[in-house]
Amino acid sequence: GSMNTKVPANLGLKSKLLDRYTDQIDGMLGCYDRVIITGTLVDVAHPDVLTARLYALNIRCFDLKLFAEPLRDQVRDNAILVARQAGLEVEYLERRGLRKEDRIAEILERRGRHPGLVHVFSAMESCKCFKPWHDKKTGKTGLKLTGGRCLHYYFYFIDEQLGLGYVRVPTWLPFRLQVYFNQHQWLANQLRTQGIDQELADNTFLSCSDWTKAQAVVDGFEIKLLTERLQRLAEQFCPVVKTFRSGYHWSLMQVEYALDVVFKSAAALRPVYEEISRQAIFTVRAPDVARFLGKRLSPEAEVNSDFHTRVEGTRIKHQLNRQAIKMYDKAGRVLRIECVSNDVSFYRHHRKVEHRDGTSGYQVADLKKSIFSLGDLRGLMRAGCARYLEFLGELEDRSPGQTNLDKISRPVQDPQERSWRGFNFFLNTDLSVLLGIVRGEYQISGLSNRRMQSVLPDKTGSQIGRILKRLRLHGLIKKIGKTYKYYLTELGQKAVLVGLKLKEHLIVPALAAPRA
C-alpha cells in the first residue's frame, strides 16, 4: 500500500521532536506490548475457603494431600496427553538460565508459525502453595499460604487471535496460572484479516498501509473476547478448573505499553536517537519519571525510592520502584518509548468506589488489578509515553553549540600537522581536566599551568602544558594577550556543563564499561 506520511491525528501528541521530523516519519502506533496475566482459582484461593471445602469433604487439614494429589495427577496426565496429541515430548528444564524464548525461536524456525501447540517445558520452580499448620497454644489446625516449590508446565502456543503466547501451570494448589501474550501479534492478525498491508518484525511494525486504521483497530480491543480466550486456555491446559464452579479470576501482573514512532529510514533516526538517548541518560531523575507517569514524588518518597537508569546496548531504562520507562531504537528505524508496570495499582484514576458501609461514589482511586482495567490503563500509559516524548522534544536541540560538542571529542591538527586527541567525557582523566578548569577563581583571575598543578596533583608541569594546548586547539580556552593565562570560551563553558551533568549523574561507570 502507499505509505501514509501523516502522523495519525488520533494520537493527539505534542512534541517538538514530531514537528521537527514530520517529513522523516512514516507513521505512529500506540499498542500494548508484553502483557502477563495471572489467573486465581477463586474457590481455593484463600486458606479459609480451602479449609471449609476440606471440612465439608471430611478431610483433615493435615491430610491435604488426599485432596491435592489427585488434582496434581490430573494436571500432569493432561500435560503429557496434550503434548502427545500435538506430536511433542515434554522437555524438562534442569538447568536454570536457559532462555525459553531462544529455544522457542529455534523451534519456530523449523515448525513455521501456523496455529497450535508449539512446545511444552516442565521445570521445578518456586510458587505460593498451601501447607497445613498446627498452633500448640490454641490447639487450632489450619492451612496457610507459604513459599514452596512444585513442578510447573509451560505450554507455548500460537493462537489464531492472540498469536504466540504461553500458559504457565503449577501442579499444586492453589493452581495460580500465568498467561503471556503480545498485543502487536494480535493486531497483525486483525490487520491481515482486514486486508491492510503491514510488516511485523519481532513485535514491532516496520510498515503499515494505514496507520490511522491500525490505531483504531488496536483501540477497539475487546477485553470480553480476551477473557473468553483465557477461559478456553485454562480449560485446555489446567483441567482442574472444571472441578471448581467459580473458575478463574484474571488480573494484571505485568503490562508494557509501547508508543512507536516509525521513521522512513535508519539513517533518519540514527542521529536523532544518538542525541536524545545521550541527553536522556544524563538528565532524567526520579521526580521526572514520576511526573511522566502522572505522579508527584514527596521528598521522603524520592529518598526512599529505588531509582536507576541503566544502559543496555542502545536501550535506556529508567526504573522507579516497580514502574519503568524504556526507550529503544527498534530495528534501527523505530523510536520506541515504553511504559512498564509491575503493579498497575500505582496508577490512579477517577472511578466508582464501593465503600464499606454499602454506599458508593465516584472518586480518584488506585487502578484495580483486574483484567478489566486494561481499557483505562491504556490511556494512562499512553499519556506517560506522550509526556516522555514531549520531554525528549525539549531536550534535543541541534543548535551550533550542540554540534560543536561532537567536534571536541574528535582529534585536531596543529600547524605542524601533529594530531591532538579529543576530549572523551567518559574518561575519568579527561573529565577531571574539564571539571578542573571550571573552578570559580579561574573565572576571575584566569587559568595557568601552575594553578592547574594544584587541581591535578598527579600531573607534571609538562603534562599540564600539553593538556592546555589540547584545550586551546579544541577551542575550549583562549590565551590572554602575552601572558601565560587562559580563560574559558563559551564553547568551553558548554562542554564543562556537560561534564558536570555527567559527574552528578554517576552513570559514567555504566557507559565507560568496555564493550564486550
Tab-separated table of N, CA, C and O in Angstrom, residues 254-335:
chain	number	residue	atom	x	y	z
A	254	GLN	N	1.991	-7.988	34.866
A	254	GLN	CA	2.972	-7.085	34.257
A	254	GLN	C	2.417	-6.596	32.925
A	254	GLN	O	1.918	-7.392	32.131
A	255	VAL	N	2.501	-5.287	32.719
A	255	VAL	CA	1.962	-4.721	31.475
A	255	VAL	C	2.969	-3.749	30.885
A	255	VAL	O	3.532	-2.914	31.594
A	256	GLU	N	3.191	-3.868	29.576
A	256	GLU	CA	4.047	-2.911	28.858
A	256	GLU	C	3.213	-2.259	27.767
A	256	GLU	O	2.493	-2.956	27.044
A	257	TYR	N	3.304	-0.936	27.685
A	257	TYR	CA	2.615	-0.214	26.606
A	257	TYR	C	3.683	0.478	25.774
A	257	TYR	O	4.535	1.188	26.315
A	258	ALA	N	3.664	0.257	24.459
A	258	ALA	CA	4.714	0.807	23.598
A	258	ALA	C	4.148	1.862	22.656
A	258	ALA	O	3.109	1.651	22.025
A	259	LEU	N	4.835	2.989	22.595
A	259	LEU	CA	4.485	4.031	21.633
A	259	LEU	C	5.614	4.069	20.608
A	259	LEU	O	6.761	4.353	20.949
A	260	ASP	N	5.300	3.733	19.366
A	260	ASP	CA	6.320	3.640	18.323
A	260	ASP	C	6.224	4.802	17.344
A	260	ASP	O	5.146	5.091	16.833
A	261	VAL	N	7.367	5.449	17.106
A	261	VAL	CA	7.459	6.470	16.059
A	261	VAL	C	8.307	5.821	14.969
A	261	VAL	O	9.495	5.574	15.165
A	262	VAL	N	7.667	5.507	13.843
A	262	VAL	CA	8.336	4.756	12.778
A	262	VAL	C	8.942	5.728	11.769
A	262	VAL	O	8.216	6.460	11.092
A	263	PHE	N	10.263	5.753	11.704
A	263	PHE	CA	10.956	6.621	10.756
A	263	PHE	C	11.059	5.925	9.401
A	263	PHE	O	11.006	4.703	9.317
A	264	LYS	N	11.224	6.740	8.341
A	264	LYS	CA	11.274	6.157	6.993
A	264	LYS	C	12.572	5.399	6.757
A	264	LYS	O	12.624	4.524	5.905
A	265	SER	N	13.632	5.764	7.479
A	265	SER	CA	14.897	5.057	7.274
A	265	SER	C	15.709	5.082	8.558
A	265	SER	O	15.520	5.943	9.422
A	266	ALA	N	16.645	4.137	8.656
A	266	ALA	CA	17.536	4.082	9.817
A	266	ALA	C	18.438	5.314	9.826
A	266	ALA	O	18.770	5.848	10.882
A	267	ALA	N	18.805	5.782	8.630
A	267	ALA	CA	19.701	6.951	8.538
A	267	ALA	C	19.039	8.188	9.141
A	267	ALA	O	19.709	9.047	9.717
A	268	ALA	N	17.714	8.283	9.020
A	268	ALA	CA	16.995	9.437	9.567
A	268	ALA	C	16.926	9.369	11.094
A	268	ALA	O	17.042	10.375	11.778
A	269	LEU	N	16.748	8.145	11.629
A	269	LEU	CA	16.594	8.022	13.086
A	269	LEU	C	17.933	8.066	13.827
A	269	LEU	O	18.010	8.598	14.928
A	270	ARG	N	18.994	7.529	13.224
A	270	ARG	CA	20.257	7.341	13.960
A	270	ARG	C	20.757	8.597	14.675
A	270	ARG	O	20.938	8.593	15.883
A	271	PRO	N	20.954	9.724	13.953
A	271	PRO	CA	21.486	10.910	14.652
A	271	PRO	C	20.531	11.427	15.734
A	271	PRO	O	20.970	11.888	16.788
A	272	VAL	N	19.225	11.321	15.477
A	272	VAL	CA	18.234	11.795	16.447
A	272	VAL	C	18.325	10.942	17.707
A	272	VAL	O	18.360	11.450	18.832
A	273	TYR	N	18.392	9.631	17.517
A	273	TYR	CA	18.418	8.723	18.664
A	273	TYR	C	19.695	8.899	19.478
A	273	TYR	O	19.662	8.908	20.704
A	274	GLU	N	20.819	9.058	18.784
A	274	GLU	CA	22.094	9.246	19.496
A	274	GLU	C	22.002	10.460	20.418
A	274	GLU	O	22.422	10.437	21.565
A	275	GLU	N	21.417	11.528	19.871
A	275	GLU	CA	21.307	12.790	20.617
A	275	GLU	C	20.390	12.638	21.827
A	275	GLU	O	20.769	12.938	22.956
A	276	ILE	N	19.149	12.173	21.579
A	276	ILE	CA	18.185	12.142	22.684
A	276	ILE	C	18.559	11.094	23.726
A	276	ILE	O	18.345	11.305	24.910
A	277	SER	N	19.164	9.982	23.291
A	277	SER	CA	19.489	8.960	24.285
A	277	SER	C	20.615	9.457	25.188
A	277	SER	O	20.561	9.309	26.400
A	278	ARG	N	21.606	10.120	24.567
A	278	ARG	CA	22.723	10.618	25.370
A	278	ARG	C	22.206	11.620	26.412
A	278	ARG	O	22.576	11.582	27.574
A	279	GLN	N	21.311	12.504	25.975
A	279	GLN	CA	20.818	13.522	26.905
A	279	GLN	C	19.882	12.937	27.959
A	279	GLN	O	19.911	13.340	29.118
A	280	ALA	N	19.056	11.957	27.534
A	280	ALA	CA	18.109	11.363	28.490
A	280	ALA	C	18.846	10.659	29.623
A	280	ALA	O	18.426	10.707	30.778
A	281	ILE	N	19.982	10.029	29.290
A	281	ILE	CA	20.757	9.321	30.311
A	281	ILE	C	21.170	10.285	31.423
A	281	ILE	O	21.113	9.968	32.602
A	282	PHE	N	21.574	11.507	31.011
A	282	PHE	CA	22.132	12.429	31.999
A	282	PHE	C	21.098	13.289	32.706
A	282	PHE	O	21.367	13.825	33.769
A	283	THR	N	19.919	13.458	32.101
A	283	THR	CA	19.017	14.458	32.676
A	283	THR	C	17.820	13.883	33.413
A	283	THR	O	17.241	14.568	34.243
A	284	VAL	N	17.431	12.644	33.113
A	284	VAL	CA	16.217	12.120	33.758
A	284	VAL	C	16.514	11.702	35.196
A	284	VAL	O	17.436	10.963	35.463
A	285	ARG	N	15.682	12.212	36.126
A	285	ARG	CA	15.823	11.891	37.551
A	285	ARG	C	14.528	11.234	38.043
A	285	ARG	O	13.528	11.240	37.337
A	286	ALA	N	14.571	10.759	39.280
A	286	ALA	CA	13.382	10.088	39.845
A	286	ALA	C	12.112	10.952	39.759
A	286	ALA	O	11.066	10.474	39.314
A	287	PRO	N	12.160	12.259	40.146
A	287	PRO	CA	10.925	13.057	40.069
A	287	PRO	C	10.410	13.180	38.636
A	287	PRO	O	9.206	13.270	38.416
A	288	ASP	N	11.338	13.173	37.654
A	288	ASP	CA	10.905	13.255	36.246
A	288	ASP	C	10.096	12.029	35.873
A	288	ASP	O	9.029	12.129	35.270
A	289	VAL	N	10.621	10.844	36.231
A	289	VAL	CA	9.918	9.606	35.876
A	289	VAL	C	8.537	9.603	36.519
A	289	VAL	O	7.542	9.257	35.883
A	290	ALA	N	8.466	10.027	37.776
A	290	ALA	CA	7.161	10.101	38.451
A	290	ALA	C	6.231	11.043	37.691
A	290	ALA	O	5.062	10.736	37.471
A	291	ARG	N	6.789	12.181	37.243
A	291	ARG	CA	5.963	13.163	36.518
A	291	ARG	C	5.469	12.580	35.191
A	291	ARG	O	4.309	12.744	34.818
A	292	PHE	N	6.349	11.872	34.463
A	292	PHE	CA	5.916	11.255	33.197
A	292	PHE	C	4.741	10.315	33.462
A	292	PHE	O	3.815	10.220	32.672
A	293	LEU	N	4.806	9.614	34.604
A	293	LEU	CA	3.774	8.625	34.921
A	293	LEU	C	2.578	9.243	35.640
A	293	LEU	O	1.706	8.543	36.124
A	294	GLY	N	2.577	10.579	35.721
A	294	GLY	CA	1.410	11.261	36.276
A	294	GLY	C	1.384	11.331	37.791
A	294	GLY	O	0.326	11.423	38.393
A	295	LYS	N	2.569	11.262	38.437
A	295	LYS	CA	2.622	11.314	39.909
A	295	LYS	C	3.552	12.429	40.347
A	295	LYS	O	4.409	12.864	39.586
A	296	ARG	N	3.387	12.859	41.625
A	296	ARG	CA	4.382	13.756	42.222
A	296	ARG	C	5.066	12.983	43.336
A	296	ARG	O	4.410	12.310	44.117
A	297	LEU	N	6.378	13.078	43.420
A	297	LEU	CA	7.112	12.375	44.480
A	297	LEU	C	7.335	13.312	45.656
A	297	LEU	O	7.842	14.410	45.482
A	298	SER	N	6.966	12.874	46.849
A	298	SER	CA	7.283	13.672	48.037
A	298	SER	C	8.786	13.512	48.287
A	298	SER	O	9.372	12.519	47.879
A	299	PRO	N	9.421	14.495	48.971
A	299	PRO	CA	10.868	14.376	49.228
A	299	PRO	C	11.236	13.053	49.908
A	299	PRO	O	12.234	12.443	49.571
A	300	GLU	N	10.379	12.566	50.863
A	300	GLU	CA	10.684	11.286	51.538
A	300	GLU	C	10.646	10.151	50.523
A	300	GLU	O	11.513	9.296	50.491
A	301	ALA	N	9.587	10.173	49.680
A	301	ALA	CA	9.438	9.092	48.691
A	301	ALA	C	10.626	9.079	47.744
A	301	ALA	O	11.112	8.026	47.350
A	302	GLU	N	11.114	10.281	47.418
A	302	GLU	CA	12.235	10.349	46.486
A	302	GLU	C	13.484	9.715	47.100
A	302	GLU	O	14.209	8.969	46.451
A	303	VAL	N	13.701	9.988	48.388
A	303	VAL	CA	14.879	9.445	49.068
A	303	VAL	C	14.774	7.926	49.169
A	303	VAL	O	15.747	7.204	48.987
A	304	ASN	N	13.549	7.448	49.453
A	304	ASN	CA	13.380	6.007	49.683
A	304	ASN	C	13.117	5.213	48.411
A	304	ASN	O	12.987	4.005	48.455
A	305	SER	N	12.999	5.898	47.275
A	305	SER	CA	12.617	5.154	46.084
A	305	SER	C	13.836	4.512	45.433
A	305	SER	O	14.944	5.002	45.552
A	306	ASP	N	13.560	3.406	44.791
A	306	ASP	CA	14.622	2.683	44.089
A	306	ASP	C	14.643	3.204	42.665
A	306	ASP	O	13.817	2.816	41.843
A	307	PHE	N	15.548	4.139	42.397
A	307	PHE	CA	15.601	4.737	41.059
A	307	PHE	C	16.959	4.490	40.426
A	307	PHE	O	17.983	4.709	41.046
A	308	HIS	N	16.976	4.004	39.197
A	308	HIS	CA	18.238	3.932	38.471
A	308	HIS	C	18.002	3.960	36.969
A	308	HIS	O	16.940	3.560	36.496
A	309	THR	N	18.987	4.484	36.275
A	309	THR	CA	18.939	4.487	34.812
A	309	THR	C	19.984	3.489	34.349
A	309	THR	O	21.122	3.557	34.781
A	310	ARG	N	19.564	2.544	33.510
A	310	ARG	CA	20.514	1.554	33.013
A	310	ARG	C	20.620	1.665	31.498
A	310	ARG	O	19.646	1.972	30.819
A	311	VAL	N	21.815	1.397	31.001
A	311	VAL	CA	22.024	1.411	29.554
A	311	VAL	C	22.428	0.008	29.150
A	311	VAL	O	23.405	-0.525	29.642
A	312	GLU	N	21.601	-0.621	28.293
A	312	GLU	CA	21.921	-1.981	27.826
A	312	GLU	C	21.929	-1.941	26.314
A	312	GLU	O	20.876	-1.887	25.685
A	313	GLY	N	23.123	-1.929	25.731
A	313	GLY	CA	23.207	-1.772	24.277
A	313	GLY	C	22.739	-0.378	23.941
A	313	GLY	O	23.283	0.601	24.423
A	314	THR	N	21.669	-0.285	23.144
A	314	THR	CA	21.137	1.057	22.853
A	314	THR	C	19.877	1.326	23.673
A	314	THR	O	19.277	2.369	23.547
A	315	ARG	N	19.477	0.364	24.505
A	315	ARG	CA	18.243	0.550	25.278
A	315	ARG	C	18.529	1.316	26.552
A	315	ARG	O	19.496	1.051	27.251
A	316	ILE	N	17.664	2.272	26.847
A	316	ILE	CA	17.794	3.044	28.087
A	316	ILE	C	16.561	2.760	28.933
A	316	ILE	O	15.438	2.789	28.432
A	317	LYS	N	16.804	2.453	30.203
A	317	LYS	CA	15.686	2.107	31.077
A	317	LYS	C	15.775	2.926	32.354
A	317	LYS	O	16.773	2.872	33.058
A	318	HIS	N	14.738	3.715	32.623
A	318	HIS	CA	14.654	4.481	33.869
A	318	HIS	C	13.697	3.717	34.784
A	318	HIS	O	12.505	3.664	34.513
A	319	GLN	N	14.231	3.125	35.832
A	319	GLN	CA	13.409	2.298	36.719
A	319	GLN	C	13.068	3.088	37.976
A	319	GLN	O	13.959	3.630	38.619
A	320	LEU	N	11.789	3.148	38.328
A	320	LEU	CA	11.365	3.801	39.565
A	320	LEU	C	10.475	2.823	40.322
A	320	LEU	O	9.322	2.601	39.936
A	321	ASN	N	11.053	2.212	41.368
A	321	ASN	CA	10.330	1.176	42.118
A	321	ASN	C	9.820	0.093	41.159
A	321	ASN	O	10.608	-0.495	40.451
A	322	ARG	N	8.518	-0.091	41.085
A	322	ARG	CA	8.009	-1.195	40.251
A	322	ARG	C	7.510	-0.726	38.878
A	322	ARG	O	6.836	-1.451	38.160
A	323	GLN	N	7.845	0.531	38.546
A	323	GLN	CA	7.456	1.086	37.242
A	323	GLN	C	8.730	1.412	36.470
A	323	GLN	O	9.785	1.606	37.066
A	324	ALA	N	8.620	1.506	35.158
A	324	ALA	CA	9.797	1.902	34.372
A	324	ALA	C	9.367	2.571	33.078
A	324	ALA	O	8.242	2.369	32.600
A	325	ILE	N	10.283	3.390	32.554
A	325	ILE	CA	10.108	3.926	31.200
A	325	ILE	C	11.340	3.499	30.427
A	325	ILE	O	12.461	3.627	30.919
A	326	LYS	N	11.116	2.952	29.234
A	326	LYS	CA	12.248	2.488	28.434
A	326	LYS	C	12.230	3.207	27.093
A	326	LYS	O	11.170	3.632	26.624
A	327	MET	N	13.400	3.305	26.508
A	327	MET	CA	13.493	3.865	25.155
A	327	MET	C	14.462	3.003	24.359
A	327	MET	O	15.526	2.645	24.853
A	328	TYR	N	14.083	2.638	23.139
A	328	TYR	CA	14.980	1.862	22.279
A	328	TYR	C	14.912	2.433	20.868
A	328	TYR	O	13.973	3.133	20.523
A	329	ASP	N	15.877	2.000	20.044
A	329	ASP	CA	15.702	2.162	18.601
A	329	ASP	C	15.501	0.748	18.074
A	329	ASP	O	16.434	-0.019	17.958
A	330	LYS	N	14.259	0.387	17.811
A	330	LYS	CA	13.958	-0.976	17.376
A	330	LYS	C	14.220	-1.083	15.877
A	330	LYS	O	13.808	-0.209	15.106
A	331	ALA	N	14.895	-2.174	15.492
A	331	ALA	CA	15.183	-2.455	14.075
A	331	ALA	C	15.850	-1.260	13.399
A	331	ALA	O	15.741	-1.084	12.188
A	332	GLY	N	16.501	-0.393	14.219
A	332	GLY	CA	17.246	0.732	13.650
A	332	GLY	C	16.417	1.904	13.191
A	332	GLY	O	16.915	3.004	13.027
A	333	ARG	N	15.095	1.697	12.976
A	333	ARG	CA	14.325	2.840	12.464
A	333	ARG	C	13.011	3.115	13.182
A	333	ARG	O	12.192	3.920	12.734
A	334	VAL	N	12.812	2.463	14.308
A	334	VAL	CA	11.607	2.738	15.100
A	334	VAL	C	12.047	3.263	16.460
A	334	VAL	O	12.793	2.613	17.179
A	335	LEU	N	11.593	4.468	16.791
A	335	LEU	CA	11.858	5.017	18.125
A	335	LEU	C	10.717	4.517	19.009
A	335	LEU	O	9.560	4.879	18.798
